Coordinates of C-alpha atoms (C1' of nucleotides) in Angstrom, one line a residue:
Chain A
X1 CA 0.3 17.5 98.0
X2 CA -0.2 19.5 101.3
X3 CA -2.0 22.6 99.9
X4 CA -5.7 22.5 100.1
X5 CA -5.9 23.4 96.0
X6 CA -3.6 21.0 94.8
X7 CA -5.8 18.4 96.9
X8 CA -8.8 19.5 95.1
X9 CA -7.0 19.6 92.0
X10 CA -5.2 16.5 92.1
X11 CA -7.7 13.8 91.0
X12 CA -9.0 15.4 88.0
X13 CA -5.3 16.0 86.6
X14 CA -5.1 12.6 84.8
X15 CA -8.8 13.5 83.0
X16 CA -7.2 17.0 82.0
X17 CA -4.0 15.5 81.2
X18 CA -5.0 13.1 78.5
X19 CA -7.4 15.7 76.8
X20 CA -4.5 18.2 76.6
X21 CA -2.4 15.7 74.9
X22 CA -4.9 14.9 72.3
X23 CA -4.3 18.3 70.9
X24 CA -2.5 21.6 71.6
X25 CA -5.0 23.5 73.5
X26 CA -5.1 27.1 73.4
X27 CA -5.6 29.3 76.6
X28 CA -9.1 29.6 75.6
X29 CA -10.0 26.1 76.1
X30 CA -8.0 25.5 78.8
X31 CA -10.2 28.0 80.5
X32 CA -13.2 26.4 79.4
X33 CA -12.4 23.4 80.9
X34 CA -11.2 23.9 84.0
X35 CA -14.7 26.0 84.1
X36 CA -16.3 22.7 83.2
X37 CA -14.1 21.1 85.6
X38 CA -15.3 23.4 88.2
X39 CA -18.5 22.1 88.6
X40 CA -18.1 18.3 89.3
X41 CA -20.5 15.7 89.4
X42 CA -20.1 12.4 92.0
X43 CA -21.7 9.2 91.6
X44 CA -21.6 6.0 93.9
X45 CA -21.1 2.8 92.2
X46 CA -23.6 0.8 90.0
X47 CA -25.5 4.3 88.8
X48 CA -26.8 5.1 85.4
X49 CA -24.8 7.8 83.6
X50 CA -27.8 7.5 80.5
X51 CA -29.6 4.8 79.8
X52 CA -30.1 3.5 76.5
X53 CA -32.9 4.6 74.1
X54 CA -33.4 7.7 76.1
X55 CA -32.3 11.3 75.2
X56 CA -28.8 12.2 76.0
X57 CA -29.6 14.3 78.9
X58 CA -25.7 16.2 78.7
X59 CA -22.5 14.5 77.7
X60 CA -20.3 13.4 80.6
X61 CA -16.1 14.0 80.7
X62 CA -15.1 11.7 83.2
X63 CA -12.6 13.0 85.5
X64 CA -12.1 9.8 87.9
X65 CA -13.6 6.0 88.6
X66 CA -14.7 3.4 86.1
X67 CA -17.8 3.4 84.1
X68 CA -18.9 1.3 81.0
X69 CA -21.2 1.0 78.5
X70 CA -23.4 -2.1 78.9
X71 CA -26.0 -3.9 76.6
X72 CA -28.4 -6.1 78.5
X73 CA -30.2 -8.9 76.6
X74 CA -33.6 -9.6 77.6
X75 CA -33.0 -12.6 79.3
X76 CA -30.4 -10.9 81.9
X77 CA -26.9 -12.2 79.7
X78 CA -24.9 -8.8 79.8
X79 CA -21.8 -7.2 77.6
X80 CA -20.2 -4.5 78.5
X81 CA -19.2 -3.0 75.1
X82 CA -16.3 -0.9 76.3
X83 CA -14.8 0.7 79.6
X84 CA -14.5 4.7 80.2
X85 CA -11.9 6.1 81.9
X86 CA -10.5 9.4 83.3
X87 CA -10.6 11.7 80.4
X88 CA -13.3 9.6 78.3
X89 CA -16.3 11.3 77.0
X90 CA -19.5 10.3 76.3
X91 CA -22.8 11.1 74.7
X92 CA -21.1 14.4 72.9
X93 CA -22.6 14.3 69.1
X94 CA -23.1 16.5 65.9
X95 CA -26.8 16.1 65.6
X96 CA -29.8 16.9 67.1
X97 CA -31.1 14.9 70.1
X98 CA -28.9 12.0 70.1
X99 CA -30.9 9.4 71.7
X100 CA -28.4 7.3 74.1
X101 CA -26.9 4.0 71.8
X102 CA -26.7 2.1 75.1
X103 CA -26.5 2.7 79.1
X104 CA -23.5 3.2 81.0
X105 CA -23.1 2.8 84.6
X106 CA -20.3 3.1 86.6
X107 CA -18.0 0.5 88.3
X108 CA -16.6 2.5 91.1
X109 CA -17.2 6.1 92.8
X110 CA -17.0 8.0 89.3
X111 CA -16.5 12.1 88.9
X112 CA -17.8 13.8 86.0
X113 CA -18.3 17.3 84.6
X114 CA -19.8 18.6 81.5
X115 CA -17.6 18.9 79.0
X116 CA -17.2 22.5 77.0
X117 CA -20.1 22.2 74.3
X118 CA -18.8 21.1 70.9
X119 CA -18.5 23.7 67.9
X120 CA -17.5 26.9 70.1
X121 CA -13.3 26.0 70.6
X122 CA -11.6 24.6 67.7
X123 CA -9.1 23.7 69.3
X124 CA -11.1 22.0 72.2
X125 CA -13.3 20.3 68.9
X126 CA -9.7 19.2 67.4
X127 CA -9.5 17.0 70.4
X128 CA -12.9 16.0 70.6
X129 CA -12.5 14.4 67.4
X130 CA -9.0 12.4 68.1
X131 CA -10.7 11.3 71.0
X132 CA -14.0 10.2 69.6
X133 CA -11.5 8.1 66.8
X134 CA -9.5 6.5 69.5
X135 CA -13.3 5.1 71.0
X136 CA -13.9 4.1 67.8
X137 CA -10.2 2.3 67.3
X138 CA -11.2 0.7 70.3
X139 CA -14.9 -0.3 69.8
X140 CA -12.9 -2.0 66.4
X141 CA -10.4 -3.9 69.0
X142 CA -13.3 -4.9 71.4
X143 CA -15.1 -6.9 68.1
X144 CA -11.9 -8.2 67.0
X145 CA -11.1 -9.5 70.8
X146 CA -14.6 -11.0 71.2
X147 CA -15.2 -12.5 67.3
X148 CA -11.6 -14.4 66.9
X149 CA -9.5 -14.7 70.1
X150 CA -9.6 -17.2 72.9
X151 CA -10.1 -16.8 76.3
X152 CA -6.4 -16.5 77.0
X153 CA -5.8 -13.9 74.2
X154 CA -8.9 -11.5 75.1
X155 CA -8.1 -11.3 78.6
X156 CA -4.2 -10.6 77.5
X157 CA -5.2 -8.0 75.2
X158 CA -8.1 -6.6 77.1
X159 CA -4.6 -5.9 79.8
X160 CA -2.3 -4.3 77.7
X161 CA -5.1 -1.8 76.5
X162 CA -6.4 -0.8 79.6
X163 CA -2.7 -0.5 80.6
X164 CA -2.1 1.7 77.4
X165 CA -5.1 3.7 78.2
X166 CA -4.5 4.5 81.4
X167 CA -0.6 5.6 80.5
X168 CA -1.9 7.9 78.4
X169 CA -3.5 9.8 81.6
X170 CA -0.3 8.8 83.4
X171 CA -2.5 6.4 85.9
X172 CA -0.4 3.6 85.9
X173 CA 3.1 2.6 87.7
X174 CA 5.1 1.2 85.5
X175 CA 4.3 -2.1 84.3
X176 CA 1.1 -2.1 86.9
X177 CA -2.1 0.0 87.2
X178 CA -5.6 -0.3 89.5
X179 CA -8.3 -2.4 88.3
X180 CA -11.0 -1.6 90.5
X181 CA -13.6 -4.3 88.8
X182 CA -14.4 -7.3 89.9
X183 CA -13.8 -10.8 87.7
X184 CA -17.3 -11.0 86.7
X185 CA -17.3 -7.2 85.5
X186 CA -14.0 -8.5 83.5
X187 CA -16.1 -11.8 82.2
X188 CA -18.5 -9.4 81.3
X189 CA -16.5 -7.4 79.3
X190 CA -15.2 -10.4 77.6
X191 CA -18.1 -12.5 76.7
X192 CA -17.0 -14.8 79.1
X193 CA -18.1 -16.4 82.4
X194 CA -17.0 -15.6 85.3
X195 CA -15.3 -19.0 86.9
X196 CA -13.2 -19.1 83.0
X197 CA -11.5 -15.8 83.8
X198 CA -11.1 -16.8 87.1
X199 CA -9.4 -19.9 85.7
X200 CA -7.7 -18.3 83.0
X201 CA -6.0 -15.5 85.8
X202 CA -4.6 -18.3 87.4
X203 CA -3.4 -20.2 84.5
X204 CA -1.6 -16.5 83.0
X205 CA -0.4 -15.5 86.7
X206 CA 1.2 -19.3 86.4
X207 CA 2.6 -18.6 82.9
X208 CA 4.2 -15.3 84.6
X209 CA 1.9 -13.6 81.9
X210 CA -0.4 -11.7 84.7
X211 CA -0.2 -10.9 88.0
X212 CA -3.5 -9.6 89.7
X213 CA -3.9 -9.3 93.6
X214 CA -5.3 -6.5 95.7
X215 CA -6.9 -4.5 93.0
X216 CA -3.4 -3.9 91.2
X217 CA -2.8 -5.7 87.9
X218 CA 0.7 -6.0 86.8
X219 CA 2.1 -7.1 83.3
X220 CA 5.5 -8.4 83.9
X221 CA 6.4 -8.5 80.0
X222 CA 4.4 -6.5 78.2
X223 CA 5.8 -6.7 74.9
X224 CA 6.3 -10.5 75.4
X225 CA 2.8 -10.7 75.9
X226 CA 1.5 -8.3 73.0
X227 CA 4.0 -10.8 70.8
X228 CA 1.8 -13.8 72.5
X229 CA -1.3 -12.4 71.8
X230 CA -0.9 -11.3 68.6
X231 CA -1.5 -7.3 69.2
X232 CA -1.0 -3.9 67.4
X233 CA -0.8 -0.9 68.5
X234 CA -3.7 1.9 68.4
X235 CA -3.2 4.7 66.2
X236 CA -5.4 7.5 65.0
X237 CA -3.5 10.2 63.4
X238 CA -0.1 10.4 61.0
X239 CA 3.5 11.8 62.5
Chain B
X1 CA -35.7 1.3 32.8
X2 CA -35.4 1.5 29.1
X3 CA -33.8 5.0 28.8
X4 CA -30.3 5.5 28.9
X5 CA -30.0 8.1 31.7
X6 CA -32.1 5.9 33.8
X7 CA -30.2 2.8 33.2
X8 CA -26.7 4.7 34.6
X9 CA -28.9 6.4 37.4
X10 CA -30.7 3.7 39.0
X11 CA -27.8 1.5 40.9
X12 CA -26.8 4.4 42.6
X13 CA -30.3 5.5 43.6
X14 CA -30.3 3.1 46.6
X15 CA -27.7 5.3 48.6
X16 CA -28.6 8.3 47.5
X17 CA -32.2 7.4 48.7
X18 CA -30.7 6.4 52.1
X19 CA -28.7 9.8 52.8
X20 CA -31.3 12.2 51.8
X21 CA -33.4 10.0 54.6
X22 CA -31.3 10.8 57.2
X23 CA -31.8 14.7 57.4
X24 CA -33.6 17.3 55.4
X25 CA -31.1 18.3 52.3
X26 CA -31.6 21.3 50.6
X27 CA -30.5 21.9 47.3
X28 CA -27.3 23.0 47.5
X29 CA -26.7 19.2 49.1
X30 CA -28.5 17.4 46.6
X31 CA -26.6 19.3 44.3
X32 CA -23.4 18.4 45.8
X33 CA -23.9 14.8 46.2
X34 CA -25.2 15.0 42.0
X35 CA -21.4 16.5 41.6
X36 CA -19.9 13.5 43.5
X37 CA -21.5 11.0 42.1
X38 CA -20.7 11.8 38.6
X39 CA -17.4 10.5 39.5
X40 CA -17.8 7.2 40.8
X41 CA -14.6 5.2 41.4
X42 CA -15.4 1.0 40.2
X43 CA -13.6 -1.9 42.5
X44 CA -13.2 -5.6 41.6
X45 CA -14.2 -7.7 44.3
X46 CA -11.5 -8.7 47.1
X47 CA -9.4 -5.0 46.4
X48 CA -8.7 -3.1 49.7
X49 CA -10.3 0.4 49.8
X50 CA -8.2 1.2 52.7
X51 CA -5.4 -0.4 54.6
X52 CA -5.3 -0.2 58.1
X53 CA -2.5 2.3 59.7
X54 CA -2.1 4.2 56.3
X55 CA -3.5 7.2 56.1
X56 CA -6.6 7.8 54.2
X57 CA -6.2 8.7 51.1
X58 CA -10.2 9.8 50.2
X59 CA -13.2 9.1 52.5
X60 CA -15.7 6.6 50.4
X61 CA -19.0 6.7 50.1
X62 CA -20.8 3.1 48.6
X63 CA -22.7 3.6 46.0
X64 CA -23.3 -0.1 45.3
X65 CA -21.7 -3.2 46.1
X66 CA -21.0 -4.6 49.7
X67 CA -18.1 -4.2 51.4
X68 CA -16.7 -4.5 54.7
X69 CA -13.8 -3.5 57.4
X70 CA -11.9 -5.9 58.2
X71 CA -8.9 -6.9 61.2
X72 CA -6.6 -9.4 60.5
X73 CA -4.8 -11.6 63.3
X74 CA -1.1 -12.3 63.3
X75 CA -1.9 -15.8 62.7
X76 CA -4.3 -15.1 59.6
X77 CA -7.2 -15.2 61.9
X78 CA -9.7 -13.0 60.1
X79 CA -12.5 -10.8 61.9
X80 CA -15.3 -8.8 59.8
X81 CA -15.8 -5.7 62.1
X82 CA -19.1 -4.5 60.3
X83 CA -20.7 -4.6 56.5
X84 CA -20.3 -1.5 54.2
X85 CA -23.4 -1.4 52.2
X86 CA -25.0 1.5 49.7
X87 CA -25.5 4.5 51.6
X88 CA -22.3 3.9 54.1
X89 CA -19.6 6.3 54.2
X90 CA -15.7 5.5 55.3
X91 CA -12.9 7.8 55.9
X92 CA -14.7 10.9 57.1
X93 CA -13.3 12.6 60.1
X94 CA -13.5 15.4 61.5
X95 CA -9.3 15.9 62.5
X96 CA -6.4 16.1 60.8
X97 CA -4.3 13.1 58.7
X98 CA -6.6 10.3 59.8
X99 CA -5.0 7.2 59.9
X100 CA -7.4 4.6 58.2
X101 CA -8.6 2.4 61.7
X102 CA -8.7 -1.2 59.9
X103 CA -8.5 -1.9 56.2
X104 CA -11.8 -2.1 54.4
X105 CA -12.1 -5.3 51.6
X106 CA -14.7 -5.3 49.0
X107 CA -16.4 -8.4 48.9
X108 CA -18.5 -7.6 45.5
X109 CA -18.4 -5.6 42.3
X110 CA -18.5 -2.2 44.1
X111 CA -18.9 1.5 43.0
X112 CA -17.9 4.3 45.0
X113 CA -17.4 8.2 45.2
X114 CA -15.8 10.8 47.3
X115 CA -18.9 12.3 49.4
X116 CA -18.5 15.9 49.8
X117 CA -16.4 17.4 52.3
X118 CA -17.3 17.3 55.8
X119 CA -18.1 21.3 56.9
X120 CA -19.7 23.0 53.7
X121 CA -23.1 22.2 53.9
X122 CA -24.3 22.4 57.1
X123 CA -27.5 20.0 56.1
X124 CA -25.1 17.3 54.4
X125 CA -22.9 17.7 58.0
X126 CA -25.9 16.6 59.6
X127 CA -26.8 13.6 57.8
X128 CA -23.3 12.6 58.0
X129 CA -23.2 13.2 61.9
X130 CA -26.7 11.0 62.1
X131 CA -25.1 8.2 59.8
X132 CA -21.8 8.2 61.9
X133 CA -23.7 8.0 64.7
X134 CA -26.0 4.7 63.4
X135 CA -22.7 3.6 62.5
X136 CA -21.6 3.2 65.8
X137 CA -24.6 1.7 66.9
X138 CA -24.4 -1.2 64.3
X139 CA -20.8 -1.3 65.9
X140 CA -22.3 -2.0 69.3
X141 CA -24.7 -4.1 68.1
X142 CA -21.6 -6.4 66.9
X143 CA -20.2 -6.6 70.1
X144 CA -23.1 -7.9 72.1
X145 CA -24.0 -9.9 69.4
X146 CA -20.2 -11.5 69.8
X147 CA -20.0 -11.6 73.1
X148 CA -23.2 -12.8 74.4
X149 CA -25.3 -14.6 71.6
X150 CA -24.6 -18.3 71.0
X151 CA -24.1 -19.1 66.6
X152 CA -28.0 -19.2 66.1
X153 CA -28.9 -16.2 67.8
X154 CA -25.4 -14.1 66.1
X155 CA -27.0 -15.1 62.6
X156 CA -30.4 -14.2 63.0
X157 CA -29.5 -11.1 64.7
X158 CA -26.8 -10.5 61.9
X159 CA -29.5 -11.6 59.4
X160 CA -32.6 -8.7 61.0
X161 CA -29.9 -6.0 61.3
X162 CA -28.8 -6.5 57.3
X163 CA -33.2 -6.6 56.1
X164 CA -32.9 -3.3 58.4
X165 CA -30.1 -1.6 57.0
X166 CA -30.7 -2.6 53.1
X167 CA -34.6 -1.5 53.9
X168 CA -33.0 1.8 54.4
X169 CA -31.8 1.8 50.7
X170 CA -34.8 0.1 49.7
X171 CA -32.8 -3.1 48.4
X172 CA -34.7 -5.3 50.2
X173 CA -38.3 -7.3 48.0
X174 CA -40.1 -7.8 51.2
X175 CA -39.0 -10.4 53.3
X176 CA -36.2 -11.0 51.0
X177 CA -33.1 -9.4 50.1
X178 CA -29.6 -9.9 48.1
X179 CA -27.0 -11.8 50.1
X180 CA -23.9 -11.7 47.8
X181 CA -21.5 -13.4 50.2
X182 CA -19.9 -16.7 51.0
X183 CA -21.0 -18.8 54.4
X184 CA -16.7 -18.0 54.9
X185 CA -17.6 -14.3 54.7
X186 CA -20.5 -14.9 57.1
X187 CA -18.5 -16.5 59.5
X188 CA -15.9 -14.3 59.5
X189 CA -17.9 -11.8 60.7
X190 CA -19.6 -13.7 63.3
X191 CA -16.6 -15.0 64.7
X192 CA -17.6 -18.5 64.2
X193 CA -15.8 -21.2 61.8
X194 CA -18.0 -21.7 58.1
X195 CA -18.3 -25.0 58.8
X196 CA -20.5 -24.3 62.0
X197 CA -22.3 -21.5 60.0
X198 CA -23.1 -24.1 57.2
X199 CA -24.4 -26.5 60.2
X200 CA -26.7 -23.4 61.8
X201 CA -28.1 -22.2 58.5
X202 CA -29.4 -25.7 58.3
X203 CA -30.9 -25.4 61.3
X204 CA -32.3 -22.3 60.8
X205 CA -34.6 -23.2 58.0
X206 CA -35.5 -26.5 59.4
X207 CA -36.7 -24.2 61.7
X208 CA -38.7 -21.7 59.6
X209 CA -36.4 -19.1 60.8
X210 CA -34.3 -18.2 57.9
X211 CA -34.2 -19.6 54.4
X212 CA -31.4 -18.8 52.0
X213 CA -31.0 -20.0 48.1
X214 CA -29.1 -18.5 45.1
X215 CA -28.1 -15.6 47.1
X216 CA -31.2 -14.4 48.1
X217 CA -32.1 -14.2 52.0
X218 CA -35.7 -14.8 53.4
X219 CA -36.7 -14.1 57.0
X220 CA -40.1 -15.6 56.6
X221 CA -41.0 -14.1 60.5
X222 CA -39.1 -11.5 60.9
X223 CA -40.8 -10.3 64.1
X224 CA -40.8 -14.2 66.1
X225 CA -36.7 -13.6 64.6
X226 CA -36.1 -10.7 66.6
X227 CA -38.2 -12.0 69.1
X228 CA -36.4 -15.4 69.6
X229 CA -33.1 -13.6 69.4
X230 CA -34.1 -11.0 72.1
X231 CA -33.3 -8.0 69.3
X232 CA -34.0 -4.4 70.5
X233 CA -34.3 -1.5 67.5
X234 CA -31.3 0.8 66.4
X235 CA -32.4 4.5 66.8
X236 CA -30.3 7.4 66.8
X237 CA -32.3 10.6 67.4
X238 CA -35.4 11.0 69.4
X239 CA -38.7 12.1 67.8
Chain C
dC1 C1' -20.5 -13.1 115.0
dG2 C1' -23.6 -13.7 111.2
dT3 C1' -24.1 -12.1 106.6
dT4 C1' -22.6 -11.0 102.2
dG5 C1' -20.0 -10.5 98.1
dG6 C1' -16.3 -12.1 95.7
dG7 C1' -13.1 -15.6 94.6
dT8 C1' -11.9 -20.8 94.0
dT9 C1' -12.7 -25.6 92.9
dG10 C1' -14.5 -30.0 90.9
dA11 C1' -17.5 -32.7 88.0
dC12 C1' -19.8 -32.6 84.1
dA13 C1' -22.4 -30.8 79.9
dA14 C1' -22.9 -28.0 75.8
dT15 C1' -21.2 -25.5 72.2
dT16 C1' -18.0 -24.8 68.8
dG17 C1' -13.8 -26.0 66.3
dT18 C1' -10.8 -29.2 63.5
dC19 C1' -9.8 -32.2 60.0
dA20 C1' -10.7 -34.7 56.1
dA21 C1' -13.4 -36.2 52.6
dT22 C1' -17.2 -35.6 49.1
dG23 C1' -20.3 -33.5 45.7
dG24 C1' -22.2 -29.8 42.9
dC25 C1' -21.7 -26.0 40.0
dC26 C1' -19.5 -23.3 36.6
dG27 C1' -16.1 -21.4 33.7
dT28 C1' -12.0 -22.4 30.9
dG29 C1' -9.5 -24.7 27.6
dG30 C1' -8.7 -28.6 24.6
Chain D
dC1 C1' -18.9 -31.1 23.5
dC2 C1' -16.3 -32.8 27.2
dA3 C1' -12.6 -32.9 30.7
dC4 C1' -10.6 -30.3 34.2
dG5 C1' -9.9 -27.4 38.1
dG6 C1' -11.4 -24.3 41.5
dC7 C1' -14.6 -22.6 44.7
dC8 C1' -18.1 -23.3 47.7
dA9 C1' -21.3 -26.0 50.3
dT10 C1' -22.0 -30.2 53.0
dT11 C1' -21.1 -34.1 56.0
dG12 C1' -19.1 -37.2 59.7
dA13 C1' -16.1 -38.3 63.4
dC14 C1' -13.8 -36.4 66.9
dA15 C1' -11.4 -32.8 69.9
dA16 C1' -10.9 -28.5 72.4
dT17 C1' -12.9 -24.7 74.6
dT18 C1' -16.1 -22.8 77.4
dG19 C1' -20.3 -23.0 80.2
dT20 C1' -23.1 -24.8 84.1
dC21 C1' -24.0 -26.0 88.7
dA22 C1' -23.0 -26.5 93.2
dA23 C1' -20.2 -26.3 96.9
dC24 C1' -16.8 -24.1 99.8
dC25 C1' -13.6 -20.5 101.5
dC26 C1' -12.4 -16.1 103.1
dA27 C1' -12.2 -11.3 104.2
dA28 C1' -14.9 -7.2 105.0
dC29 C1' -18.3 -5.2 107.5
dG30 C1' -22.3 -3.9 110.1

DNA sequence: CGTTGGGTTGACAATTGTCAATGGCCGTGG
DNA sequence: CCACGGCCATTGACAATTGTCAACCCAACG
């Protein structure tokens, strides 16, 4: 905490710490990405990472902030199809010039790096792939959430994921973790508008559901609420 | 049409046509893919393919038939993630003991096979990477189309992405193609109820936007569709 | 201090869902 | 051949959910 390295070290940790768990990595990953790690990339909020329909111009690991991937419809209404997080990748594929499926642009101050190209570590690729499967669990989640559940229910579930999410890069306390977006981000993300989640907060902080204030979200009950919102739990590989 | 060979050749040309589009294939590919489907697997409508949290026992690849992934609520709430159609492939990953993501229904008469494994042929490896990849754009596409469109715009959209995918397989006669589903089916994928689907189909062709008897689809316009919809195209690669 | 972005509230409108009933079509069995 | 049942599509009346618009508050910040 007081050493200069460990300062400069510190905020990537959860990135690296959710990769590593994916898979057991070998020393020769490891060194490739704290290489990759080595040379970090700093955006300000609201920025393009890719934008969609364009070439892929290098995959991005994220090592801290918020982004998301957004679809814009041409008269302005946006979704944002999913959120990344420390330790998400993006834009890493198996064929030649991937073209960008849709923008992302980050929420917050966001770090990146370039993750260690795919095909050269199999263990490194091992991991690659459970993560790319757990984006794809979720991307499932996301059209569940949106096609069949109520306001209530999306926002509920949209909560406990994030919250299992970020566990898994240890990034939350306890029952409560940062959610650095605003409510229209969050209406955004949930097909919604912004005054119904802002209604919807109040009604679930009421119901002792939710508790939101000064950028920390907390989940009082979590299993209580997974019961109430009828939710299972992620998983991508046997044992 | 009239020899035998043909006969039992030509449902399956449709995905064979479609995966051979996607990349280059040399003959060792072709050759493969012959080998697999020799062996097709047959599926009465309404029989699961997969069941969500088990793991996969083979990966599939359609040969004919529609089918589709589906999530189920606690409640019996029913969501559609995305269509399987000929050409579409399930179950292929690229990690150890995958864990099937969301059972996959058929919703037809389908035939099947076991594509060839993932990492022989390096041309096959590509075609699966770029139909993975238009997977997951289909998957996005689902999400905005959920989240942001109202009922009118989620089944026209639905409607253009369908004449766009079957074109792919050549199953569609112009303006036209097969729609072997129930309204139920319909709505279940576009999170709406059938009774409003029945209501907006209605609509739709009052409105020279969609007409759709005995199972067969027409998109008189398709252009003012996608227009009126705000549709962009689904591309994977540059060039 | 004035401005700005986010959050909050109220009144009202639009969209979509619910429930219940009806009719057509088709295959089965008598 | 006809009666029956089942599935699907269709319709109407009504309810619930969610969106729209406009105003206001408040804290942060230059």
């Amino acid at each position: 905490m007081s050493m200069p390295l460990t300062r400069s070290v510190r905020p990537i940790a959860p990135a690296l710490h959710r990769l590593s768990r994916l898979a057991t990595l070998d020393n020769a990953s490891i060194t490739a990405l704290a290489d990759a790690v080595a040379r970090p990339q700093q955006f300000r909020p609201r920025r393009d990472l890719m934008v969609e329909g364009r070439d892929i111009a290098s995959p991005h690991l994220i090592l801290s902030g918020w982004a998301a991937r957004v679809r814009i419809l041409l008269d302005g209404r946006r979704q944002f199809l999913n959120f990344l997080l420390p330790g998400d990748i993006v834009g890493l594929y198996h064929h030649r010039r991937p073209v960008a499926p849709t923008s992302i642009i980050t929420l917050t101050e966001v770090t990146t790096c370039v993750p260690p190209e795919l095909g050269t570590l199999p263990a490194l690729d091992e991991a690659y792939a459970i993560a790319h499967a757990m984006d794809e669990a979720y991307l499932l989640a996301q059209i569940a959430r949106l096609g069949r559940m109520n306001a209530m229910e999306r926002i509920g579930d949209l909560m406990l994921e994030l919250h299992e999410r970020l566990e898994l890069s240890e990034l939350t306390h306890g029952r409560s973790f940062d959610l650095p977006i605003t409510q229209e981000t969050l209406a955004d993300a949930l097909g919604l508008t912004a005054v119904h989640v802002n209604r919807m907060l109040q009604a679930a902080r009421r119901a002792g559901d939710l508790i939101w204030s000064s950028r920390s979200m907390t989940i009082p009950d979590p299993k209580a609420l997974a019961r109430k919102v009828g939710r299972a739990q992620i998983k991508v590989t046997a044992g």
